[in-house]
Coordinates of C-alpha atoms and ligand atoms in Angstrom, one line a residue:
X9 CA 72.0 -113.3 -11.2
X10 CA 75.6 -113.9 -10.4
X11 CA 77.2 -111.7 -8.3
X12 CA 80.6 -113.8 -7.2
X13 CA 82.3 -111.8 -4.5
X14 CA 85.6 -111.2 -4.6
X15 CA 86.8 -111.7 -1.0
X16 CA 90.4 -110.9 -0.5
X17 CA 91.2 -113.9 1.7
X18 CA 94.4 -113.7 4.1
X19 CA 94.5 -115.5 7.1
X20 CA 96.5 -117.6 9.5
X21 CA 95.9 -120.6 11.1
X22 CA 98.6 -121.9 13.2
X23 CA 97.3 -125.1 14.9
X24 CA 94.8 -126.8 13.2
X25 CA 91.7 -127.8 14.7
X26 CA 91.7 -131.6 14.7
X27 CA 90.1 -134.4 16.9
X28 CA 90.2 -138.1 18.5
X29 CA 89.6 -139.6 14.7
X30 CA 92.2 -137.1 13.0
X31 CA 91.8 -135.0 10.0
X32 CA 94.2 -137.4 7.8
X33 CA 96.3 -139.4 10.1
X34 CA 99.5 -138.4 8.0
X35 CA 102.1 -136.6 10.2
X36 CA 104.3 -134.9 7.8
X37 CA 106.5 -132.6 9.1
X38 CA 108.4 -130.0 7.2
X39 CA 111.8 -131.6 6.8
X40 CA 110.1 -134.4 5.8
X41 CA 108.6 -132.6 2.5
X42 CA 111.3 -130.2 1.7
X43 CA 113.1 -131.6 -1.4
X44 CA 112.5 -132.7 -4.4
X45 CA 109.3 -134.3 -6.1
X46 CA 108.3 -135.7 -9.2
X47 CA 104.8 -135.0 -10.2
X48 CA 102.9 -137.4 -12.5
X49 CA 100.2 -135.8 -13.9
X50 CA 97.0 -137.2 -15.6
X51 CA 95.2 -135.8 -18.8
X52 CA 94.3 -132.1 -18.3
X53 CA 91.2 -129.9 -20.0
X54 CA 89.1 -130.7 -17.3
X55 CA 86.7 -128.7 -15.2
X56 CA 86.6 -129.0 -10.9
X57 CA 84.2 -131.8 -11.5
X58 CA 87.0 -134.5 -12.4
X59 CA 87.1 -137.5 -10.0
X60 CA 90.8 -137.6 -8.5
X61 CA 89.3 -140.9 -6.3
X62 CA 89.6 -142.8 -9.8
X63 CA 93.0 -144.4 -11.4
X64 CA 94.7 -142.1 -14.3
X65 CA 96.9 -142.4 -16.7
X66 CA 100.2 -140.0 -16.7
X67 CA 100.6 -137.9 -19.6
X68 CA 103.4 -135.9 -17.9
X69 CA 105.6 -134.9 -15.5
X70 CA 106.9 -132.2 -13.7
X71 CA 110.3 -132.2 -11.3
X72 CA 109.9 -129.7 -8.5
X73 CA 112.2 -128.7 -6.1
X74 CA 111.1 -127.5 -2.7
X75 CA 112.9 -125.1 -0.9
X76 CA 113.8 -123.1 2.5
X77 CA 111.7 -121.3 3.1
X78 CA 108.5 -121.4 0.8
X79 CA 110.6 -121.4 -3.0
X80 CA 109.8 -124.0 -5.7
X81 CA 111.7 -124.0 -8.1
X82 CA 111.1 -126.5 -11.5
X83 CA 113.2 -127.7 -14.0
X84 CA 112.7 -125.3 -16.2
X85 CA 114.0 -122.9 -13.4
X86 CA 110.6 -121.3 -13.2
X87 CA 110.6 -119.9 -10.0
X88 CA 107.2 -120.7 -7.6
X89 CA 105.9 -120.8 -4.2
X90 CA 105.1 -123.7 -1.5
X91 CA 103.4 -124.2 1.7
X92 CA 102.9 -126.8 4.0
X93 CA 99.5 -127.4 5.1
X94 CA 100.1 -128.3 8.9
X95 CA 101.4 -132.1 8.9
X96 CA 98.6 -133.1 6.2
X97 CA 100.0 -132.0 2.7
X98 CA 101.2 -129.6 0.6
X99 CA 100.3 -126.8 -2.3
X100 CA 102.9 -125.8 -5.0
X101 CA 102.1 -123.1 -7.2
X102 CA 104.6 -123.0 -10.3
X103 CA 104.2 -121.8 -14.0
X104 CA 101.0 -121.0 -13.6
X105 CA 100.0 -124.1 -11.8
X106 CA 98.5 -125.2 -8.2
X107 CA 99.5 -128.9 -7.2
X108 CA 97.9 -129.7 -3.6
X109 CA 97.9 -133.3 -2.3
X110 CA 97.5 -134.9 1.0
X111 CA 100.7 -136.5 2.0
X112 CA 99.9 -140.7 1.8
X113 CA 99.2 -142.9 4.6
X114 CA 98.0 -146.3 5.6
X115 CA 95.7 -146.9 8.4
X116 CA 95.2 -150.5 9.7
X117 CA 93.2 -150.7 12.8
X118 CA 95.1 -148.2 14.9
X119 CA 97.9 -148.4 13.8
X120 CA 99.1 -145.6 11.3
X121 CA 101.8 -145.5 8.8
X122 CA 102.2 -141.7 7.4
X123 CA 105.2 -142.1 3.9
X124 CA 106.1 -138.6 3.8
X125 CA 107.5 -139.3 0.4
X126 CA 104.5 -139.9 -1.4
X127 CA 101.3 -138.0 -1.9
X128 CA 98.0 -139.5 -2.2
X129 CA 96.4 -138.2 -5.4
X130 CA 96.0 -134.3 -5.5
X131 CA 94.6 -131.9 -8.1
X132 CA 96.0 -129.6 -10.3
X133 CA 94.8 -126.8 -12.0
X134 CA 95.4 -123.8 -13.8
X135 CA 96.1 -121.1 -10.5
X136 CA 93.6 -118.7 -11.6
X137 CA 92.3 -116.0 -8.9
X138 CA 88.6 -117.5 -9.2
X139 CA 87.3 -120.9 -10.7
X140 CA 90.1 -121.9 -12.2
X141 CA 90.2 -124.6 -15.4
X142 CA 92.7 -126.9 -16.8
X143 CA 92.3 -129.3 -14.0
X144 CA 94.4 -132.7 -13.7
X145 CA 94.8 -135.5 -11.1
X146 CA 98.6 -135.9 -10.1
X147 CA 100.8 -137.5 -7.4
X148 CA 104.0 -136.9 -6.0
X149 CA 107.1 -138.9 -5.3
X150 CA 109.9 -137.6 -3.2
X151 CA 113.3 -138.0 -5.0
X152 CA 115.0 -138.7 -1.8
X153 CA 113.3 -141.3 0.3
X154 CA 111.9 -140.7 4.0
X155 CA 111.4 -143.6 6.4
X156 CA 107.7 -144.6 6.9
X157 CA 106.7 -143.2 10.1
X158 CA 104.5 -145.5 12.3
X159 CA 102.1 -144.2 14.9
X160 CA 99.0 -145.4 17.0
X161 CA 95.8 -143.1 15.7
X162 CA 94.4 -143.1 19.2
X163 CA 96.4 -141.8 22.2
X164 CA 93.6 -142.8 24.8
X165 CA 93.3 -145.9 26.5
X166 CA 89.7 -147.7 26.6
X167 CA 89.8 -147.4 30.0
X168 CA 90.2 -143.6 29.6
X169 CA 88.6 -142.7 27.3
X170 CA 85.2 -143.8 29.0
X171 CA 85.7 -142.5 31.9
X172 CA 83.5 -139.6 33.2
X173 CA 85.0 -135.9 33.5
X174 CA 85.1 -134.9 36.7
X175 CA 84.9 -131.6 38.4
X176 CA 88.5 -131.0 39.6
X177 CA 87.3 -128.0 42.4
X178 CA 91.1 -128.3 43.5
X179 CA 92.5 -127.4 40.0
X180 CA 90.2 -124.8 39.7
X181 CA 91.0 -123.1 43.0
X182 CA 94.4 -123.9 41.9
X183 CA 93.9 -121.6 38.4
X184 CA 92.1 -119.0 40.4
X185 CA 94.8 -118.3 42.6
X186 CA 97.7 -118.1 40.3
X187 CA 96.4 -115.6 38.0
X188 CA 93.3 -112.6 37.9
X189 CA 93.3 -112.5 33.7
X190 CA 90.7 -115.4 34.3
X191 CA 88.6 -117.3 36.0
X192 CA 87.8 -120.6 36.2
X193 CA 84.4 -123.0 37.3
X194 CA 82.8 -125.8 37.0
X195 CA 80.3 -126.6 34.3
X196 CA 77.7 -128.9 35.5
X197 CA 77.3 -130.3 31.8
X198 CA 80.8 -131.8 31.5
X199 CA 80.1 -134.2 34.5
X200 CA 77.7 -136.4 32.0
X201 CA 80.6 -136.3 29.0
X202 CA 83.2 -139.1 29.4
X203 CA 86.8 -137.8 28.5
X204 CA 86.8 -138.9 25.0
X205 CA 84.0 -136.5 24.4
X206 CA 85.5 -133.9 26.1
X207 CA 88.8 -133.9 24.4
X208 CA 86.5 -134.6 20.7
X209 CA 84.8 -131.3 21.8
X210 CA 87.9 -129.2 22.5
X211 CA 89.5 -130.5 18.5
X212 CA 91.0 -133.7 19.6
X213 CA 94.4 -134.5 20.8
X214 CA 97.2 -132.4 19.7
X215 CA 99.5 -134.6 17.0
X216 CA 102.5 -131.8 16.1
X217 CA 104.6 -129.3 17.6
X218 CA 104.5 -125.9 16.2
X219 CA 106.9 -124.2 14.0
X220 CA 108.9 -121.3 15.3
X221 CA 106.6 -118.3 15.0
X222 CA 108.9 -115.9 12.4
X223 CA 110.5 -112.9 14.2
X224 CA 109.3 -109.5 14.0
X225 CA 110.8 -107.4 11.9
X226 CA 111.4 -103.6 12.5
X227 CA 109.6 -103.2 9.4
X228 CA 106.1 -104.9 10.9
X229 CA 106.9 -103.1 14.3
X230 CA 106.6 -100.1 12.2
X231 CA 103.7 -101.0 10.0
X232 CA 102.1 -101.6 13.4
X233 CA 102.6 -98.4 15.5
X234 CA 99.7 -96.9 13.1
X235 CA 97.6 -99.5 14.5
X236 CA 94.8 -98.6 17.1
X237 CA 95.0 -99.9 20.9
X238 CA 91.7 -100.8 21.0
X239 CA 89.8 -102.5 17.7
X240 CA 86.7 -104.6 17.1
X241 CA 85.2 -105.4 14.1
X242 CA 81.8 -105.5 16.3
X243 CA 81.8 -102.1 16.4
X244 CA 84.0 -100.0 13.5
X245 CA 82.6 -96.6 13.9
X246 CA 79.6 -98.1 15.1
X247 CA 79.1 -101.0 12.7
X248 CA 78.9 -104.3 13.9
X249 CA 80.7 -106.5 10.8
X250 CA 79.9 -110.3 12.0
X251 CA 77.5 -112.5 10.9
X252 CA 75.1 -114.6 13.7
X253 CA 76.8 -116.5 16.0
X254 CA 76.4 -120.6 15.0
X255 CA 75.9 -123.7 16.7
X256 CA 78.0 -126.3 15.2
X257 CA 76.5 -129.6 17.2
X258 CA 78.1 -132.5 17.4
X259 CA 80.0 -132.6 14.5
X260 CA 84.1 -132.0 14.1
X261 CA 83.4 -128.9 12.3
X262 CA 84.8 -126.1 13.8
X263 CA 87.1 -125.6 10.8
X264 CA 84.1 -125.2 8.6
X265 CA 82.5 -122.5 10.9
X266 CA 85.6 -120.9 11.1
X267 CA 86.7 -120.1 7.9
X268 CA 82.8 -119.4 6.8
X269 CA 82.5 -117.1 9.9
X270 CA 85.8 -115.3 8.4
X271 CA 84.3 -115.3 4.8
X272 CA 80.7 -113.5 5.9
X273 CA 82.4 -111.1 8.5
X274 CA 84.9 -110.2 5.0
X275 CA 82.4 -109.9 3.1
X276 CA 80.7 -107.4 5.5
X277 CA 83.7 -105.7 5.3
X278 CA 84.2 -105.5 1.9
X279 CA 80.6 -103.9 0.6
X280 CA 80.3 -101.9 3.7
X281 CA 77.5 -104.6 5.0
X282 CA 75.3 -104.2 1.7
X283 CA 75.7 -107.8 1.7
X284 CA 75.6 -109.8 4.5
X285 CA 75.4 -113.7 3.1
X286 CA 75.1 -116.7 5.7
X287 CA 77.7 -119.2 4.2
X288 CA 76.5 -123.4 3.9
X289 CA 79.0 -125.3 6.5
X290 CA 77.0 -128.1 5.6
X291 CA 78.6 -127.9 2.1
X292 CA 81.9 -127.9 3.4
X293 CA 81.1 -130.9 5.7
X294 CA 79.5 -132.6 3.3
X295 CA 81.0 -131.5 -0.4
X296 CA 84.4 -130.6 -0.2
X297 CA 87.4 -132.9 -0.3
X298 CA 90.2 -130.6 1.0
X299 CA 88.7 -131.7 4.3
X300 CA 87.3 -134.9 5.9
X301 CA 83.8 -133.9 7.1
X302 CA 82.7 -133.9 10.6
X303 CA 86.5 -135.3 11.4
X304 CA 88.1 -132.4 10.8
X305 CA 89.7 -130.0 8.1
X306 CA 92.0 -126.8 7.9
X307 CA 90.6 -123.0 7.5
X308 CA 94.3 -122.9 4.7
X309 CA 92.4 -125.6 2.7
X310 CA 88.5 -124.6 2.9
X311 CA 89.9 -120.8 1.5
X312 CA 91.3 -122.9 -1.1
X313 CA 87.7 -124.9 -1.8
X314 CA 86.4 -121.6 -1.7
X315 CA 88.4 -120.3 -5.0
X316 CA 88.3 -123.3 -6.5
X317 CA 84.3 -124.7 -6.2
X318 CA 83.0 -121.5 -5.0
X319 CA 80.7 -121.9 -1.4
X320 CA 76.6 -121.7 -1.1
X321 CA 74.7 -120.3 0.9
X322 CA 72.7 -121.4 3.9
X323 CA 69.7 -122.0 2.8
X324 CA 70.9 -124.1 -0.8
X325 CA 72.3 -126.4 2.0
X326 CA 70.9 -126.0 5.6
X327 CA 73.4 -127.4 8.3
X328 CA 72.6 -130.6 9.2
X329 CA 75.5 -131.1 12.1
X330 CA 76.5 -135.0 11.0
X331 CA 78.1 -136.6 7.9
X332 CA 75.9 -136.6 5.1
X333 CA 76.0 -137.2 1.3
X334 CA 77.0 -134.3 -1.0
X335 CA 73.7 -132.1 -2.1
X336 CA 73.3 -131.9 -5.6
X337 CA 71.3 -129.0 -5.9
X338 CA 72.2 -126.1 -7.9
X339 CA 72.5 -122.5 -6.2
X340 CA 74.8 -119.6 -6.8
X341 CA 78.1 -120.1 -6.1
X342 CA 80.2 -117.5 -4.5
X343 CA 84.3 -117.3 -4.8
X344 CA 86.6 -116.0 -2.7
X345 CA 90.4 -115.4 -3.8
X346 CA 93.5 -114.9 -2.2
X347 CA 94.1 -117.0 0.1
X348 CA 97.3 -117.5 2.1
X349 CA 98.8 -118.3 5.9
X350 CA 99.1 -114.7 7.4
X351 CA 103.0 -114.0 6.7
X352 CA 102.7 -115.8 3.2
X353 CA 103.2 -119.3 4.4
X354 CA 102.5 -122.4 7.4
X355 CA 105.0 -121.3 9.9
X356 CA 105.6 -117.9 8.9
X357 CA 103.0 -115.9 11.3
X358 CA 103.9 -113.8 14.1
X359 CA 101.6 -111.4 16.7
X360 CA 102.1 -108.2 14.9
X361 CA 101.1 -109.6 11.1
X362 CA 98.5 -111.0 12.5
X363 CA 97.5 -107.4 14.1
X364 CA 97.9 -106.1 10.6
X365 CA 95.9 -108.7 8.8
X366 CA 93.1 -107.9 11.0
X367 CA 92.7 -103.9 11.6
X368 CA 93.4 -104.3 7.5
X369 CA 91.2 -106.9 6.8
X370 CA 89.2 -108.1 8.4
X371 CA 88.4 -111.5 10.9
X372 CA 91.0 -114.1 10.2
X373 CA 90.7 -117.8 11.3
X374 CA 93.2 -118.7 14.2
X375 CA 94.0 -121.6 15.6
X376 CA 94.6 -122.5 19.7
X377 CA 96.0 -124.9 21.3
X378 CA 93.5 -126.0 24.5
X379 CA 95.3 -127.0 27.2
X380 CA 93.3 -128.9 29.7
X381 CA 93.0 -125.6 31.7
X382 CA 90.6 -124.5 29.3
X383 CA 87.9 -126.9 30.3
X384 CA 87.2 -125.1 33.3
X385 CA 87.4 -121.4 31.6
X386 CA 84.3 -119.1 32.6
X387 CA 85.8 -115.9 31.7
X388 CA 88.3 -113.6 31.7
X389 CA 91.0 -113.2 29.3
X390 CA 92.6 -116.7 29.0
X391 CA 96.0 -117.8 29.0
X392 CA 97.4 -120.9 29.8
X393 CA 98.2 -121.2 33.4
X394 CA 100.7 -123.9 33.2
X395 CA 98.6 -125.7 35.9
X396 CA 98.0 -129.3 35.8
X397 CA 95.4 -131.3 36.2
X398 CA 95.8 -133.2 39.4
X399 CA 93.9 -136.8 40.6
X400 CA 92.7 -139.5 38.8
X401 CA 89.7 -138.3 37.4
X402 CA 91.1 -135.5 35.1
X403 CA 93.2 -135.7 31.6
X404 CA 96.8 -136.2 31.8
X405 CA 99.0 -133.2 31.0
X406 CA 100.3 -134.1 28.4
X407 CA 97.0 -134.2 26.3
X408 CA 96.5 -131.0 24.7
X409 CA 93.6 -130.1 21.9
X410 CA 93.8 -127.9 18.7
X411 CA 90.9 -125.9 17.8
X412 CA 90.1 -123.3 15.5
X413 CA 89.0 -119.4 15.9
X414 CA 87.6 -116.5 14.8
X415 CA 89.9 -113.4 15.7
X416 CA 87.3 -110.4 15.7
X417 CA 89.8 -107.3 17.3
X418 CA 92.7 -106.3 19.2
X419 CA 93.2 -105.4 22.8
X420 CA 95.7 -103.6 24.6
X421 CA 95.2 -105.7 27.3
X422 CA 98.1 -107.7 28.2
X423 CA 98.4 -111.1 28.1
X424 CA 100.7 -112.9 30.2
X425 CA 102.6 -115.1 27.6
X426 CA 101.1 -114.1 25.0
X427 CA 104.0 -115.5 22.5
X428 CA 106.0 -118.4 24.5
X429 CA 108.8 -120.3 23.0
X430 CA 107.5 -119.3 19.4
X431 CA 103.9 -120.7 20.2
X432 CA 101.2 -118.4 19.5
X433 CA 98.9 -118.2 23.0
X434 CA 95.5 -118.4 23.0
X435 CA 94.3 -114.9 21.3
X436 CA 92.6 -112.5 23.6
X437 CA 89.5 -111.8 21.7
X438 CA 88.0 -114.2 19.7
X439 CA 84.6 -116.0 18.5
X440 CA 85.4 -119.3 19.9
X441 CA 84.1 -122.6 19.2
X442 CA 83.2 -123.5 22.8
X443 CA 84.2 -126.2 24.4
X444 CA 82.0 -128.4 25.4
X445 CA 79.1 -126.3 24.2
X446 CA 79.7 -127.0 20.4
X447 CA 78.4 -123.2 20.0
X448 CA 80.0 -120.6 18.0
X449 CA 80.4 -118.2 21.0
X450 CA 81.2 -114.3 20.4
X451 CA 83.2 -112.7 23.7
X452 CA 80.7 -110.4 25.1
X453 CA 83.3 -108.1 25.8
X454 CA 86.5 -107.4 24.0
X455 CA 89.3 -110.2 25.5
X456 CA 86.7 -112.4 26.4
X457 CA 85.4 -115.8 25.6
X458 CA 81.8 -115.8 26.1
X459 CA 80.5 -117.4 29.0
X460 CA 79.1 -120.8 27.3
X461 CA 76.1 -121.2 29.8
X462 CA 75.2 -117.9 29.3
X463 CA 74.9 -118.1 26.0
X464 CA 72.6 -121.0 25.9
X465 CA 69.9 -119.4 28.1
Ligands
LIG6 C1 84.7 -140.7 -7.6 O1 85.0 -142.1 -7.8 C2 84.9 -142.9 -6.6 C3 85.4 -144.3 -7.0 O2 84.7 -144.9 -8.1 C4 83.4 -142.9 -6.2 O3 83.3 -143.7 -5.0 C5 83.0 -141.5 -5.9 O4 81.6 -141.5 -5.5 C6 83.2 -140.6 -7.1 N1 83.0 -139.2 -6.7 C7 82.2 -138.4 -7.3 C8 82.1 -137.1 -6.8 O5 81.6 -138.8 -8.4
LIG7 C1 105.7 -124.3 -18.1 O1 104.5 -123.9 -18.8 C2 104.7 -123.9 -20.2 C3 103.4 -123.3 -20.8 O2 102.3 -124.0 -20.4 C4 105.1 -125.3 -20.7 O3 105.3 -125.2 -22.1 C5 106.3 -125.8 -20.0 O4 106.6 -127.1 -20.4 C6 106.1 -125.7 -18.5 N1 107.4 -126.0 -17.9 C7 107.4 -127.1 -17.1 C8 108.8 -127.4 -16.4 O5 106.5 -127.9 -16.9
LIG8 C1 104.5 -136.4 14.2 O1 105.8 -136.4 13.7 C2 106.7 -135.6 14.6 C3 108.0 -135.5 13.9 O2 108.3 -136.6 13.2 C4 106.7 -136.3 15.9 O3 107.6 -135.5 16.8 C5 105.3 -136.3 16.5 O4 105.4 -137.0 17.8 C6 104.4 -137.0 15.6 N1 103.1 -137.0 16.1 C7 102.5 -138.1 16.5 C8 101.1 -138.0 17.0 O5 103.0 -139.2 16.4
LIG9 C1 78.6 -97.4 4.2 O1 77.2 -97.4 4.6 C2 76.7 -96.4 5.3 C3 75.3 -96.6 5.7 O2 75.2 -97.7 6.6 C4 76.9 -95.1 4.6 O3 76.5 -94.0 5.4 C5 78.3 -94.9 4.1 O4 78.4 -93.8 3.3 C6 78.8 -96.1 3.4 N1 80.2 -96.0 3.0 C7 80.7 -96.2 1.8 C8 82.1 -96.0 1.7 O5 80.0 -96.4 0.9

């Protein structure tokens, strides 16, 4: 039996979680897309199996202009949306079409070269709400050309990188004592890790400044006052809508464990827990090609895999934590639709839509920027102290992680800069992917990150 769920997808993700080897290395910002592109497009008829690794042959193309804020508009003057997906790429949908491609890139040792002007080859298909046909390869040329941009993959020395991660027991008196929201400690397990690992664990090095968060309207201020002070999706009227907390090893795949955790808790939601499906990570890490595997990938993009190849579940491809080839064998697939950056497109999130998308909704996948305060959290609501790592054995202040979320409820609890300079502080409440643990921690409390020790037993 087939029994494709219809998940009604909206999420955010702000900051992406990355790490040390990148998702793509392409740095793409905004600016550097906006404009216009020529699309070449191959032959297309063809189902999600087609090959967009092999050479094609252009039957046509399509001139697309891209637009403040999210407007495409082709030369027909069909009228269309576009987001950017972080720094990595782009999706257009126009005339019934979806065009997403990774912007292009060279890599030669360390050294980097992102040409925001170019795409490497994307897919197109028909934009369908679930499995959509009519798929094509395609690539994209900027009209207007943008200047390569150089840039070293790796922002650690040698030398740094293997050294050990020392307990900092002045930093952490230092946290302690500026602020009561949380505490800090040491965790005897990170004394083993050198700093390479550490900063792998907490997504990598951060590689792009955010956009502005949008500003709230007096319309979402008002669509908010109906919203409860206190909400968690552990317990709506005494149901608990999450799936099992996961342990996602040693294996960049937070993103993966993420979005899936966002999908099950959805789908929770949506059939009042008749069905409560574990979802394959496995088959993200190892199957889908919006995403890079145990390096990394983007909750935007794995919603996307999820209408377009549909996901497993658990069992049709057990989690196996490393890179691995793709599993062949056939199971159900399940689709979810709808997805889209809370606020419609990347940049366009504030606090109080994302509020609304969850007391609506259900979970959505967030992204955080760790700061190196974070290595030390024990509990507590967090927010970043602004303290910096002092000494020789820590991380310099100026590294700073991404990693990606699970937002389960809202507190009224407030958070000391919680929005700072348009950049979305770390959420209050949230299934985490802990640091240093690589388990999918749940907060035992509402504003809480889950003790990692504790968790482990
Ligand atoms: C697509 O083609 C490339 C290049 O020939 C090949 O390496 C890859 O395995 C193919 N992928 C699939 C899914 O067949
Ligand atoms: C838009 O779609 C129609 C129908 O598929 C097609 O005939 C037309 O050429 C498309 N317009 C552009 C600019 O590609
Ligand atoms: C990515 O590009 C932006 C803007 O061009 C730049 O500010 C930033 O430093 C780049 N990131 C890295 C890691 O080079
Ligand atoms: C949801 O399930 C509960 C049983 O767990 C049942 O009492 C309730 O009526 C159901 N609600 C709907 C809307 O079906």
């Amino acid at each position: 039996m087939e029994f494709p769920v219809f998940v009604s997808l909206l999420f955010l993700q702000l900051f992406l979680c990355s790490d040390v080897r990148a998702d793509t290395p392409a740095n793409c910002t905004y600016e550097d897309v906006r404009g216009t592109w020529l699309f070449s497009i191959g032959k297309g008829g063809n189902d999600n199996t087609i090959n967009c690794s092999l050479d094609f042959q252009v039957v046509s193309k399509l001139k697309v202009q891209l637009l403040f804020p999210d407007v495409a508009v082709d030369s027909d003057g069909n009228v269309g949306f576009w987001t950017m997906i972080y720094n990595q790429g782009f999706e257009v949908q126009i005339n019934g079409s979806k065009y997403f491609a990774f912007s292009a890139y060279t890599k030669s040792g360390k050294e980097v070269t992102s040409y925001c002007d170019k795409t490497l080859t994307g897919w197109s298909h028909e934009a369908a709400a679930l499995k959509p046909s009519n798929w094509a390869c395609y690539k994209g040329q900027k009209l207007s050309k943008v200047p390569p941009k150089k840039q070293s993959l790796r922002v650690f020395t040698y030398f740094f990188e293997n050294r050990r991660f020392m307990p900092n027991y002045k930093f952490i008196d230092e946290i302690n004592s500026a602020q009561q929201s949380w505490k800090a400690g040491v965790y005897a397990d990170y004394s083993r890790m050198t700093m390479a690992q550490m900063m792998f664990r907490a997504g990598g090095p951060k590689k792009f400044d955010f956009p502005q968060a949008r500003e709230v309207t007096e319309e979402d201020l008002l669509a908010a006052k109906a919203l409860p002070k206190e909400f968690d999706w552990r317990n709506v009227g005494g149901k608990n809508y999450l799936s099992p907390v996961r342990n996602q090893g040693n294996c960049g795949s937070c993103y993966a464990f993420a979005t899936m955790a966002m999908f099950e808790s959805r789908i929770r939601v949506l059939t009042n827990n008749t069905q409560t499906p574990v979802l394959s990570t496995q088959d993200i890490v190892s199957c889908s090609e919006y995403s890079q595997g145990c390096d990394g990938g983007f909750a935007y993009l794995i919603s996307k895999y999820a209408e377009d190849f549909g996901l497993v579940q658990e069992q049709c491809f057990p989690y196996m934590g490393h890179d691995a080839p793709c599993q062949e064998k056939k199971c159900v697939r399940q689709f979810g639709t709808g997805y889209h950056y809370v606020g419609g497109f990347y940049g366009a999130c504030n606090e109080v839509l994302m509020r609304l998308e969850l007391v609506n909704n259900g979970p959505i996948a967030v992204g955080f920027e760790v700061y190196n305060d974070f290595f030390n959290y024990k509990s507590g609501i967090y927010h970043h102290t602004g303290k910096v790592w002092t000494g020789n054995s820590s991380p310099p202040q100026s590294l700073k992680t991404d990693a990606l979320h699970l937002q389960v409820g809202l507190s009224s609890r407030k958070v000391p800069g919680y929005w700072v300079n348009g950049q979305i502080q770390p959420i209050p409440a949230h299934q985490s992917c802990c640091i240093g643990r690589w388990i999918w921690s749940r907060s035992e409390d509402w504003g809480e990150v889950l003790d990692c020790e504790e968790q482990l037993g």
